[in-house]
Amino acid sequence: AQTVTQSQPEMSVQEAETVTLSCTYDTSESDYYLFWYKQPPSRQMILVIRQEAYKQQNATENRFSVNFQKAAKSFSLKISDSQLGDAAMYFCAYRSGSGGSNYKLTFGKGTLLTVNP
Amino acid sequence: SQTIHQWPATLVQPVGSPLSLECTVEGTSNPNLYWYRQAAGRGLQLLFYSVGIGQISSEVPQNLSASRPQDRQFILSSKKLLLSDSGFYLCAWRPKTGIGEKLFFGSGTQLSVL
């Protein structure tokens, strides 16, 4: 079974600075997808970024980028130029590439990010 | 554009009472639908998913059930709630085409069983 580990329960960053959130996962599959979801105080789950395992290039979305190390099974999220609105719980998630209709996301326990003005 | 509606936002129920949470999706047809639960301090756990009307798959044995009476309606139910059913419940949908497509979440229901 796949597992996702987020070793940092809480992180803080100064506004305009850069922060990196860690995520490691365990799988025996070669085809899979990795995600970072953001859950602000409203508790709405928002997709931040997605990475296909077969792609060597790291995904980027504006100020958000990932460092995907497939051999090390590591998938960290870097937030550049942090903004107050980035404060939220961040979840790393894994999905098997063979999941079909069963969109089963395996989530880590989350990292609570605080942004200090 | 597609939207997903989930209600109620909060619910407080006594142990042993029934439960019905409803989720509807607009602006799309034949979506895959999902119910997730988020326990305090944990990530999301998939409870049920549905690929079509009347088709329900359960991921974990539990006190809950799900139904899909219409194409864009997904209902989470229980005949008798347990204390352990407390949590934050999220409905989600995704289009069938395109593996790896993003999952769209509703705003969630905070259920407290007392």
PDB file of N, CA and C in Angstrom, chain B residues 59-96:
ATOM      1  N   GLU B  59     -14.975   2.105  -0.191  1.00  0.00           N
ATOM      2  CA  GLU B  59     -13.552   1.907   0.034  1.00  0.00           C
ATOM      3  C   GLU B  59     -13.247   1.306   1.394  1.00  0.00           C
ATOM      4  N   VAL B  60     -14.046   1.654   2.384  1.00  0.00           N
ATOM      5  CA  VAL B  60     -13.786   1.172   3.737  1.00  0.00           C
ATOM      6  C   VAL B  60     -15.095   0.730   4.378  1.00  0.00           C
ATOM      7  N   PRO B  61     -15.057  -0.371   5.127  1.00  0.00           N
ATOM      8  CA  PRO B  61     -16.273  -0.795   5.833  1.00  0.00           C
ATOM      9  C   PRO B  61     -16.601   0.201   6.933  1.00  0.00           C
ATOM     10  N   GLN B  62     -17.877   0.537   7.035  1.00  0.00           N
ATOM     11  CA  GLN B  62     -18.224   1.560   8.012  1.00  0.00           C
ATOM     12  C   GLN B  62     -19.722   1.622   8.204  1.00  0.00           C
ATOM     13  N   ASN B  63     -20.097   2.580   8.978  1.00  0.00           N
ATOM     14  CA  ASN B  63     -21.488   2.774   9.352  1.00  0.00           C
ATOM     15  C   ASN B  63     -22.240   3.617   8.331  1.00  0.00           C
ATOM     16  N   LEU B  64     -21.589   4.011   7.265  1.00  0.00           N
ATOM     17  CA  LEU B  64     -22.186   4.929   6.307  1.00  0.00           C
ATOM     18  C   LEU B  64     -22.517   4.224   4.996  1.00  0.00           C
ATOM     19  N   SER B  65     -23.413   4.822   4.233  1.00  0.00           N
ATOM     20  CA  SER B  65     -23.730   4.329   2.904  1.00  0.00           C
ATOM     21  C   SER B  65     -23.860   5.520   1.972  1.00  0.00           C
ATOM     22  N   ALA B  66     -23.818   5.239   0.689  1.00  0.00           N
ATOM     23  CA  ALA B  66     -23.944   6.303  -0.305  1.00  0.00           C
ATOM     24  C   ALA B  66     -24.914   5.871  -1.380  1.00  0.00           C
ATOM     25  N   SER B  67     -25.529   6.851  -2.015  1.00  0.00           N
ATOM     26  CA  SER B  67     -26.433   6.570  -3.125  1.00  0.00           C
ATOM     27  C   SER B  67     -26.302   7.656  -4.177  1.00  0.00           C
ATOM     28  N   ARG B  68     -26.621   7.271  -5.407  1.00  0.00           N
ATOM     29  CA  ARG B  68     -26.582   8.226  -6.522  1.00  0.00           C
ATOM     30  C   ARG B  68     -27.889   8.046  -7.303  1.00  0.00           C
ATOM     31  N   PRO B  69     -28.932   8.721  -6.852  1.00  0.00           N
ATOM     32  CA  PRO B  69     -30.238   8.563  -7.501  1.00  0.00           C
ATOM     33  C   PRO B  69     -30.353   9.279  -8.844  1.00  0.00           C
ATOM     34  N   GLN B  70     -29.538  10.298  -9.042  1.00  0.00           N
ATOM     35  CA  GLN B  70     -29.533  11.034 -10.302  1.00  0.00           C
ATOM     36  C   GLN B  70     -28.090  11.233 -10.748  1.00  0.00           C
ATOM     37  N   ASP B  71     -27.923  11.588 -11.995  1.00  0.00           N
ATOM     38  CA  ASP B  71     -26.583  11.661 -12.578  1.00  0.00           C
ATOM     39  C   ASP B  71     -25.642  12.573 -11.803  1.00  0.00           C
ATOM     40  N   ARG B  72     -26.172  13.696 -11.311  1.00  0.00           N
ATOM     41  CA  ARG B  72     -25.310  14.680 -10.667  1.00  0.00           C
ATOM     42  C   ARG B  72     -25.627  14.869  -9.200  1.00  0.00           C
ATOM     43  N   GLN B  73     -26.193  13.855  -8.582  1.00  0.00           N
ATOM     44  CA  GLN B  73     -26.558  13.919  -7.180  1.00  0.00           C
ATOM     45  C   GLN B  73     -25.934  12.745  -6.439  1.00  0.00           C
ATOM     46  N   PHE B  74     -25.278  13.067  -5.334  1.00  0.00           N
ATOM     47  CA  PHE B  74     -24.596  12.040  -4.556  1.00  0.00           C
ATOM     48  C   PHE B  74     -24.960  12.253  -3.097  1.00  0.00           C
ATOM     49  N   ILE B  75     -25.440  11.203  -2.432  1.00  0.00           N
ATOM     50  CA  ILE B  75     -25.942  11.341  -1.073  1.00  0.00           C
ATOM     51  C   ILE B  75     -25.185  10.411  -0.148  1.00  0.00           C
ATOM     52  N   LEU B  76     -24.800  10.933   0.988  1.00  0.00           N
ATOM     53  CA  LEU B  76     -24.145  10.147   2.031  1.00  0.00           C
ATOM     54  C   LEU B  76     -25.126   9.978   3.177  1.00  0.00           C
ATOM     55  N   SER B  77     -25.314   8.741   3.627  1.00  0.00           N
ATOM     56  CA  SER B  77     -26.353   8.476   4.619  1.00  0.00           C
ATOM     57  C   SER B  77     -25.849   7.566   5.732  1.00  0.00           C
ATOM     58  N   SER B  78     -26.609   7.609   6.813  1.00  0.00           N
ATOM     59  CA  SER B  78     -26.428   6.647   7.890  1.00  0.00           C
ATOM     60  C   SER B  78     -27.776   6.451   8.569  1.00  0.00           C
ATOM     61  N   LYS B  79     -28.040   5.234   8.992  1.00  0.00           N
ATOM     62  CA  LYS B  79     -29.287   4.971   9.720  1.00  0.00           C
ATOM     63  C   LYS B  79     -29.134   5.334  11.183  1.00  0.00           C
ATOM     64  N   LYS B  80     -27.935   5.092  11.727  1.00  0.00           N
ATOM     65  CA  LYS B  80     -27.675   5.397  13.137  1.00  0.00           C
ATOM     66  C   LYS B  80     -26.237   5.880  13.292  1.00  0.00           C
ATOM     67  N   LEU B  81     -26.072   7.136  13.588  1.00  0.00           N
ATOM     68  CA  LEU B  81     -24.746   7.712  13.699  1.00  0.00           C
ATOM     69  C   LEU B  81     -24.012   7.229  14.949  1.00  0.00           C
ATOM     70  N   LEU B  82     -22.693   7.100  14.785  1.00  0.00           N
ATOM     71  CA  LEU B  82     -21.809   6.771  15.888  1.00  0.00           C
ATOM     72  C   LEU B  82     -20.934   7.983  16.200  1.00  0.00           C
ATOM     73  N   LEU B  83     -20.381   7.994  17.399  1.00  0.00           N
ATOM     74  CA  LEU B  83     -19.472   9.082  17.756  1.00  0.00           C
ATOM     75  C   LEU B  83     -18.319   9.172  16.760  1.00  0.00           C
ATOM     76  N   SER B  84     -17.857   8.023  16.308  1.00  0.00           N
ATOM     77  CA  SER B  84     -16.710   7.968  15.399  1.00  0.00           C
ATOM     78  C   SER B  84     -17.032   8.487  14.000  1.00  0.00           C
ATOM     79  N   ASP B  85     -18.277   8.776  13.733  1.00  0.00           N
ATOM     80  CA  ASP B  85     -18.647   9.340  12.426  1.00  0.00           C
ATOM     81  C   ASP B  85     -18.380  10.846  12.358  1.00  0.00           C
ATOM     82  N   SER B  86     -18.043  11.439  13.468  1.00  0.00           N
ATOM     83  CA  SER B  86     -17.722  12.868  13.463  1.00  0.00           C
ATOM     84  C   SER B  86     -16.539  13.142  12.542  1.00  0.00           C
ATOM     85  N   GLY B  87     -16.622  14.266  11.852  1.00  0.00           N
ATOM     86  CA  GLY B  87     -15.521  14.625  10.961  1.00  0.00           C
ATOM     87  C   GLY B  87     -15.981  15.627   9.931  1.00  0.00           C
ATOM     88  N   PHE B  88     -15.078  15.933   9.032  1.00  0.00           N
ATOM     89  CA  PHE B  88     -15.358  16.875   7.955  1.00  0.00           C
ATOM     90  C   PHE B  88     -15.520  16.070   6.679  1.00  0.00           C
ATOM     91  N   TYR B  89     -16.674  16.189   6.050  1.00  0.00           N
ATOM     92  CA  TYR B  89     -17.009  15.386   4.875  1.00  0.00           C
ATOM     93  C   TYR B  89     -16.971  16.250   3.622  1.00  0.00           C
ATOM     94  N   LEU B  90     -16.254  15.750   2.651  1.00  0.00           N
ATOM     95  CA  LEU B  90     -16.102  16.487   1.405  1.00  0.00           C
ATOM     96  C   LEU B  90     -16.621  15.658   0.243  1.00  0.00           C
ATOM     97  N   CYS B  91     -17.423  16.281  -0.582  1.00  0.00           N
ATOM     98  CA  CYS B  91     -17.863  15.692  -1.833  1.00  0.00           C
ATOM     99  C   CYS B  91     -16.947  16.218  -2.938  1.00  0.00           C
ATOM    100  N   ALA B  92     -16.704  15.412  -3.924  1.00  0.00           N
ATOM    101  CA  ALA B  92     -15.842  15.851  -5.022  1.00  0.00           C
ATOM    102  C   ALA B  92     -16.292  15.203  -6.319  1.00  0.00           C
ATOM    103  N   TRP B  93     -15.898  15.814  -7.414  1.00  0.00           N
ATOM    104  CA  TRP B  93     -16.208  15.234  -8.720  1.00  0.00           C
ATOM    105  C   TRP B  93     -15.020  15.414  -9.639  1.00  0.00           C
ATOM    106  N   ARG B  94     -15.000  14.585 -10.696  1.00  0.00           N
ATOM    107  CA  ARG B  94     -14.020  14.794 -11.744  1.00  0.00           C
ATOM    108  C   ARG B  94     -14.606  14.274 -13.048  1.00  0.00           C
ATOM    109  N   PRO B  95     -14.179  14.835 -14.159  1.00  0.00           N
ATOM    110  CA  PRO B  95     -14.667  14.331 -15.449  1.00  0.00           C
ATOM    111  C   PRO B  95     -14.067  12.963 -15.739  1.00  0.00           C
ATOM    112  N   LYS B  96     -14.764  12.195 -16.538  1.00  0.00           N
ATOM    113  CA  LYS B  96     -14.297  10.846 -16.850  1.00  0.00           C
ATOM    114  C   LYS B  96     -13.109  10.838 -17.805  1.00  0.00           C
TER     115      LYS B  96
END
